[in-house]
XYZ file of C-alpha atoms in Angstrom:
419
model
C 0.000 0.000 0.000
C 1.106 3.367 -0.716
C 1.803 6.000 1.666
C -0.863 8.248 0.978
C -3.291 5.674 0.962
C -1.889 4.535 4.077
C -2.414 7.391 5.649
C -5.881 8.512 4.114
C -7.358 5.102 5.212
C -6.177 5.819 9.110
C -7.468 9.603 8.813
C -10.285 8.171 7.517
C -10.955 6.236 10.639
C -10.516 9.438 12.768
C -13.040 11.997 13.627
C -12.451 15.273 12.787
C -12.665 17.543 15.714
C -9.268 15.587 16.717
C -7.196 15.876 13.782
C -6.055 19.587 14.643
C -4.476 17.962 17.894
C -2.961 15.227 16.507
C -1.463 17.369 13.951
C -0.283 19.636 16.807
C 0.890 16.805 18.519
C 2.808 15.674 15.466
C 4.666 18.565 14.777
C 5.871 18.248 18.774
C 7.415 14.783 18.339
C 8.704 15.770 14.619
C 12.167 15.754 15.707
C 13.685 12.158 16.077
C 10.523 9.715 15.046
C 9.285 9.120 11.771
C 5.579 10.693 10.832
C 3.934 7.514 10.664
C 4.858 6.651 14.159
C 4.296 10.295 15.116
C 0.491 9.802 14.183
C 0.243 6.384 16.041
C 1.816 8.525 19.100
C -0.749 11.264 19.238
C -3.562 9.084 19.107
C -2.112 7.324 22.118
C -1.108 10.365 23.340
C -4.919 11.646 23.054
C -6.308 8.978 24.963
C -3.704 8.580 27.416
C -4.283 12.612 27.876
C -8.293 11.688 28.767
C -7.338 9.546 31.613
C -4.854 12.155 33.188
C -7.957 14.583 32.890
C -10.431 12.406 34.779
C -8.073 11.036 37.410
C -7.109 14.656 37.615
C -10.961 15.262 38.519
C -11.771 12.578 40.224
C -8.980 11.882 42.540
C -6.438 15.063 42.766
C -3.456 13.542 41.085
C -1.998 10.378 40.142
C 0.716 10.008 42.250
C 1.046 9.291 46.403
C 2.452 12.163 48.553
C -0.119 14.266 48.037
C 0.509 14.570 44.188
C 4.473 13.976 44.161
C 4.830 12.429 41.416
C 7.154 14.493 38.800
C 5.395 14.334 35.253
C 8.079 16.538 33.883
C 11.100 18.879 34.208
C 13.907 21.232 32.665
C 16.725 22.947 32.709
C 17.193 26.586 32.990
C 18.852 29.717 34.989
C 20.689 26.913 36.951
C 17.285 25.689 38.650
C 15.709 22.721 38.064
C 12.039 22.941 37.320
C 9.442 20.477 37.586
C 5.820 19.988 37.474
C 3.604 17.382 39.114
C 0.773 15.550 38.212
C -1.487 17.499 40.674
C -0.440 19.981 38.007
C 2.010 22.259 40.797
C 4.937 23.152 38.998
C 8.527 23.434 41.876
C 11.773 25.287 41.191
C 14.597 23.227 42.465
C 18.234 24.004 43.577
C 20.253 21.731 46.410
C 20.754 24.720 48.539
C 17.664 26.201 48.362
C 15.492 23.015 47.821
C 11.633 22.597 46.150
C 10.070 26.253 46.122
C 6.765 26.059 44.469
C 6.194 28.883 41.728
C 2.720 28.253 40.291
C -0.130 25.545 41.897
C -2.462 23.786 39.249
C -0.983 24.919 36.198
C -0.773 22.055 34.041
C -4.854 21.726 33.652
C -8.029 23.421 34.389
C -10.225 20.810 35.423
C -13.082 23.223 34.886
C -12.427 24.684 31.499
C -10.704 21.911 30.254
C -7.788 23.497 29.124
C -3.971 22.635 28.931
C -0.925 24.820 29.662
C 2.300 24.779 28.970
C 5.243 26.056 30.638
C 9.241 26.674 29.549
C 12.530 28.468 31.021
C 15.587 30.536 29.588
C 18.576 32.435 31.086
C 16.175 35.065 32.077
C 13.499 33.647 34.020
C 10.089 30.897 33.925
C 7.393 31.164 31.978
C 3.849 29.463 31.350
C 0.525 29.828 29.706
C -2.733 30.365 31.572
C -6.148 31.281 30.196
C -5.527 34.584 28.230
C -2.019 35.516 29.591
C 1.734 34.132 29.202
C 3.466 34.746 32.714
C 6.995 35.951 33.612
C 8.606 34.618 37.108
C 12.116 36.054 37.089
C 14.887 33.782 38.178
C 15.262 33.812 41.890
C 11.695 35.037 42.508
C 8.212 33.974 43.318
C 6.034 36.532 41.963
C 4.477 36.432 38.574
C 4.258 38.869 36.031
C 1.733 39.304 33.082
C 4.627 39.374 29.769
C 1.752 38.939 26.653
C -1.836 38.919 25.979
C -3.454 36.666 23.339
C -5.369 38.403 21.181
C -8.377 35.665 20.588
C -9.772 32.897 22.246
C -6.593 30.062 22.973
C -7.290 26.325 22.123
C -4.165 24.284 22.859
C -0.520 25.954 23.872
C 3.157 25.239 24.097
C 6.085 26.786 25.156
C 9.569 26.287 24.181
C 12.607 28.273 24.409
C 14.040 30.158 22.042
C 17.818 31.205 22.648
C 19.161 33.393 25.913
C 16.102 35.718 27.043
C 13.412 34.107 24.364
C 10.915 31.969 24.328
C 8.584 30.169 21.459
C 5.022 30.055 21.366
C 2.921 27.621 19.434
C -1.114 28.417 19.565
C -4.277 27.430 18.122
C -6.633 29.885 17.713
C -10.189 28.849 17.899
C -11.396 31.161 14.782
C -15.655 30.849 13.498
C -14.598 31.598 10.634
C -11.734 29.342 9.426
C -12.173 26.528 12.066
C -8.571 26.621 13.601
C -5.546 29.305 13.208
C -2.512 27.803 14.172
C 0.809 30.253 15.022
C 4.312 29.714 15.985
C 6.374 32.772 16.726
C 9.337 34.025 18.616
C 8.265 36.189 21.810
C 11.085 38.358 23.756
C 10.765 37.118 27.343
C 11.935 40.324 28.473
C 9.627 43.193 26.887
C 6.705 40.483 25.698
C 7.117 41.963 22.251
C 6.704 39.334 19.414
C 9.804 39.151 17.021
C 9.174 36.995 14.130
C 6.228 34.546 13.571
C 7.218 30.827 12.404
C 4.311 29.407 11.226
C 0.791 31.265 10.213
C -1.803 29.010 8.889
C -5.198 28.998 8.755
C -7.406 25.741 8.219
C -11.058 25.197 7.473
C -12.540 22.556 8.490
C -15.105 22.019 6.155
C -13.196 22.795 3.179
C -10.086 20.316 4.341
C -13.151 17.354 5.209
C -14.652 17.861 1.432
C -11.004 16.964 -0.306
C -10.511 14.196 2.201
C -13.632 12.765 1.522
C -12.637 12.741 -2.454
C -9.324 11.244 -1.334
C -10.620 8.695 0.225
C -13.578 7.781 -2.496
C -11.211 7.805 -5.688
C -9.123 5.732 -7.278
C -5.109 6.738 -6.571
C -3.540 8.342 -9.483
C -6.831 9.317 -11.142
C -7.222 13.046 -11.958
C -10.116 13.911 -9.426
C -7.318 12.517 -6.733
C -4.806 14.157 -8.009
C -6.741 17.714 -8.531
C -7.516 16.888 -4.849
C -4.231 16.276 -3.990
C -3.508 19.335 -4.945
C -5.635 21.297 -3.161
C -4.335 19.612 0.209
C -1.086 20.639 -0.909
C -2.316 24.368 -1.124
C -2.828 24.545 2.700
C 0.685 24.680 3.477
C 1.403 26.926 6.174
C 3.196 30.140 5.477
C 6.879 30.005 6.928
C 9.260 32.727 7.910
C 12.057 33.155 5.644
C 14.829 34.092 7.897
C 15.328 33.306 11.432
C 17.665 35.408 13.478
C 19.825 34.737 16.559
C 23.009 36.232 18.001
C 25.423 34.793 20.125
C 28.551 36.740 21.317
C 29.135 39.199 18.453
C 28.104 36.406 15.694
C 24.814 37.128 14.049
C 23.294 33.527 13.033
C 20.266 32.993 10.215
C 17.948 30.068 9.988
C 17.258 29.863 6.015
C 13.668 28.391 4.963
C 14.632 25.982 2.575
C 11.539 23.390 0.177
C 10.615 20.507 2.491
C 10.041 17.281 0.558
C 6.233 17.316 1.765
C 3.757 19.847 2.149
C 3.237 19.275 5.625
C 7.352 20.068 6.291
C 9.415 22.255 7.022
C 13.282 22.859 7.438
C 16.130 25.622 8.037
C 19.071 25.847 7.736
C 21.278 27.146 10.476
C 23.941 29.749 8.599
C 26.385 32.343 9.189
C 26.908 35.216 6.077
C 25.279 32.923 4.313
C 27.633 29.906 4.603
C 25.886 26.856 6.375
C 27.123 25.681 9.841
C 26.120 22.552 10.041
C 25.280 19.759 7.082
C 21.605 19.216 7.973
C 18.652 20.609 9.508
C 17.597 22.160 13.053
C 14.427 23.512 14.743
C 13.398 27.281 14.478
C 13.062 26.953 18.048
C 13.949 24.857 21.212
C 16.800 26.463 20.861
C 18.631 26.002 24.452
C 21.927 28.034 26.261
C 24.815 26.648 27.877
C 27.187 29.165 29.295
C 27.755 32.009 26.427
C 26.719 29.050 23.877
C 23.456 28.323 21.204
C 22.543 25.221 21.511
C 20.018 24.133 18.394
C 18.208 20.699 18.432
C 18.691 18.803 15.260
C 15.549 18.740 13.180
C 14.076 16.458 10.503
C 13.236 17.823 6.659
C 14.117 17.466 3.017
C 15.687 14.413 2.111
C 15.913 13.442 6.279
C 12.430 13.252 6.756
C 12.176 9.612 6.947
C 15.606 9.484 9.078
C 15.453 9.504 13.158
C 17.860 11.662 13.807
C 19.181 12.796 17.226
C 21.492 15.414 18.130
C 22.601 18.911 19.050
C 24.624 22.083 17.277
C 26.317 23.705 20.165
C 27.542 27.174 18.433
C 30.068 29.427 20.448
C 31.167 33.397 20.345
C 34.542 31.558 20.128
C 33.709 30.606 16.276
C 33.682 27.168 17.266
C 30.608 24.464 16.217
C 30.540 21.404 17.486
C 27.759 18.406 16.977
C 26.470 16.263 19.564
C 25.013 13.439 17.562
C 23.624 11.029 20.881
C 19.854 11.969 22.219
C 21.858 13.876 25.224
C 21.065 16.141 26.955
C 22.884 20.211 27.642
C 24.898 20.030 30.440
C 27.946 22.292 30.170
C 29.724 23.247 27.155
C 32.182 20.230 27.626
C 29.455 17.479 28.453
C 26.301 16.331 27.755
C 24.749 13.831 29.187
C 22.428 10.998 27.910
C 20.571 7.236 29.776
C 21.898 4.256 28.140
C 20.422 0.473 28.890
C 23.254 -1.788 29.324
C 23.623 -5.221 30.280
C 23.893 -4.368 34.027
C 20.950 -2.430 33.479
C 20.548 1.469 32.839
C 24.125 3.401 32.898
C 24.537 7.280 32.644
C 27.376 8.586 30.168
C 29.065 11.920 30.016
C 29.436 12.610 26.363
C 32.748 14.822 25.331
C 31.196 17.581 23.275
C 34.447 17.778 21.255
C 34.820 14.292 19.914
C 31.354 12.514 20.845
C 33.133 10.163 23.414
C 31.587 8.537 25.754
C 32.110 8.181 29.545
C 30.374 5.562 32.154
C 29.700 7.686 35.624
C 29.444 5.260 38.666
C 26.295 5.860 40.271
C 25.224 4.284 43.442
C 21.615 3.841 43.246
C 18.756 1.165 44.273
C 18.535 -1.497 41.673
C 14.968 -0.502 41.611
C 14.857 2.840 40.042
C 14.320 2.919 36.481
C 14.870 6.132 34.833
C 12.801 7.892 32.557
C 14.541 11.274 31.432
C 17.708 13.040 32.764
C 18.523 17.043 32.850
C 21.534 18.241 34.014
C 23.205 21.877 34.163
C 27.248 20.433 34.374
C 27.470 20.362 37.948
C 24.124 18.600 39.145
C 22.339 16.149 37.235
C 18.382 15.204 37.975
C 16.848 11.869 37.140
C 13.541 10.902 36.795
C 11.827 8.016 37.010
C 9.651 4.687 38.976
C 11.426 3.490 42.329
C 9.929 0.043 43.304
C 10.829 0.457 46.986
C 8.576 3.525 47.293
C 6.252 2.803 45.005
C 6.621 6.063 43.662
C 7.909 8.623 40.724
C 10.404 10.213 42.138
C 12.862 13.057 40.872
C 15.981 12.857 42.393
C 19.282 15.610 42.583
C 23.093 14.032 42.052
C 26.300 16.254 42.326
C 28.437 15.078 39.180
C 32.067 14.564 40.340
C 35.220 15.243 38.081
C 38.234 13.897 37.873
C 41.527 15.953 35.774
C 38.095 17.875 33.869
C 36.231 14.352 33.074
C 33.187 13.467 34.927
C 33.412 9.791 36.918
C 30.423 9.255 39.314
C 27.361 10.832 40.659
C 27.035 11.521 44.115
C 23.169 11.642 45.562
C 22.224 15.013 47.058
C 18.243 14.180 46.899
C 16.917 11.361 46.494
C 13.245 12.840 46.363
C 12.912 16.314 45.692
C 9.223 16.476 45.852
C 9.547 16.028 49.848
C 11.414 19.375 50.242
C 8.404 21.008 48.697
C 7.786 24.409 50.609
């Protein structure tokens, strides 16, 4: 079977009031899984997000410890941030421990609504009803940074270089059925700086050429006149993308993706190109006076997984972390590996992509899920069978002549230091 039939005959077996959030949901896993498996992902993801929501209403959380249980967490500002499933989100540091910066934030039970949160070198942010709020790094209070200017369906955050962050929303819009945005937002001033994406979708007019898709024969011209016409809804894309580090002025180029529904940039200097492939307009990280850009997927890659980061310096330097690590300093990141004695953590050298096993005393029955780390402190996540619990837990890396050798355990649950 083709593709496109493929596809058409499992869109045609989904309703369409959730194909706007699968699509959504697709362009969030993009990088590092192919498309098919994206769209088998957001259907689970869909279904798994309806039991959150009524275990959310029901019973207060999904995890013991009066809603401990870390659903996710980042790296930014040197805190660690994390959110629970009661939907509190903590800020983290060993000498400060758990100080809680926002309570229920992750959903409103009531409206039924999601929000999204993110960090950068400047401070936290996050998305509730009409308003994206500031909390400046090493304070409590929040601050009102930008106003949306219509009703808000779903939201997410990402960051988007030093004091920036990205902001992907769905509008809900009468008259076109959904307007979707991405743009760059200056976490400082709240002024927007370049938009992404703009694309609006009707409904009715994108279920009339599915239903032709699905009813003709591939190949034959009312498919292909159809075909077409999908094609026609591409989303509008910013040409240039602009980001400074140090003195260097860097431009993400909008190049042809191989599909309609894709997108790619190059990351380029005076127009020469950095690095042999393709990274995300966004999710674009700092360590130290560094850029860090997460590889992307487009063009002639888009059925490739592909892991990886461009780390790009005010030195001149570029360097290319090709493992699914994670930032920790500008010498290391860090990534989970399964080996035969079960899960190991490396360091991985930055310069040369070698790796390095850290000996870490732990509890045979913690399994980790994700790792962050800022170079000094690294935070796992993940089930521990003799608590019964999620936990998140803090670890002091150690070093040895500049390589790091073991992880020492500060924490072993933040979520009981909450304040």
């Amino acid at each position: 079977m083709k593709r496109n039939e493929l596809l058409l005959d499992v869109i045609g077996e989904v309703k369409d009031e959730y194909l706007q959030e699968i699509d959504s949901r697709i362009k969030r896993v993009r990088r590092g899984r192919r498309w098919k498996r994206a769209l088998l992902a957001a259907c689970v993801i869909l279904i798994a997000g309806i039991v959150v929501q009524f275990a959310v209403m029901l019973g207060g959380g999904l995890g013991s410890r009066s809603g401990g249980f870390s659903a996710e967490g980042f790296v930014a500002g040197g805190y660690y941030f994390h959110q629970t499933r009661d939907g509190d989100v903590f800020r983290y540091t060993p000498e400060e421990g758990s100080v809680r910066l926002i309570k229920g934030c992750i959903l409103d039970r009531w409206k039924n609504t999601r929000y999204s949160t993110t960090a950068n070198g400047y401070g936290f942010y996050y998305s509730k009803g009409d308003w994206i709020y500031r909390v400046k790094h090493g304070e409590t209070k929040s601050e009102k940074l930008y106003r949306y200017e219509v009703k808000v369906g779903n939201i997410y955050l990402y960051p988007a270089g030093a004091n920036d962050i990205a902001v992907e929303v769905h509008y809900d819009d009468k008259n076109v059925g959904l307007h979707n945005e991405l743009f760059i937002l200056d976490g400082i001033t709240g002024d927007r700086k370049v938009t992404i994406i703009d694309e609006y979708v009707n409904q009715e007019e994108i279920g009339a050429i599915r239903n032709v898709l699905r009813n003709e024969e591939p190949e034959s011209d009312a498919y292909n006149k159809s075909l077409d016409q999908l094609n026609k809804h591409t989303p509008a894309f910013a040409k240039k993308i602009t980001y400074t580090v140090g003195k260097r002025t860097l431009e993400l180029a909008l190049e042809e993706g191989k599909d309609w529904f894709d997108y790619t940039y190059r990351l380029t200097e005076n127009g020469k190109a950095l690095f042999n492939g393709y990274v995300e307009p966004y999710d674009v990280r700092t360590v130290g006076d560094s850029l860090v850009f997460t590889v992307g997927r487009g063009g002639n890659n888009l059925g490739n997984d592909l892991n990886g980061y461009v780390i790009v310096s005010p030195d001149g330097t570029n360097r290319v972390v090709k493992v699914p690590s994670v930032p920790g300093n500008e010498k290391f990141f860090f990534t989970v590996k399964d080996t035969e004695d079960g899960e190991s953590i490396l360091a991985v050298r930055t310069s040369d992509n070698e790796k390095f096993k850290l000996k870490w005393d732990r509890s045979e029955e913690r399994h980790v899920r994700d790792i962050y780390s800022n170079g000094s402190y690294l935070w796992t996540m993940g089930f521990d069978g003799k608590k019964g619990d999620g936990l998140a837990s803090c670890y002091r890396i150690e070093y040895e002549n500049g390589i790091p050798t073991a992880l020492t355990l500060i924490d072993d649950d933040i979520t009981d230091n909450n304040k």
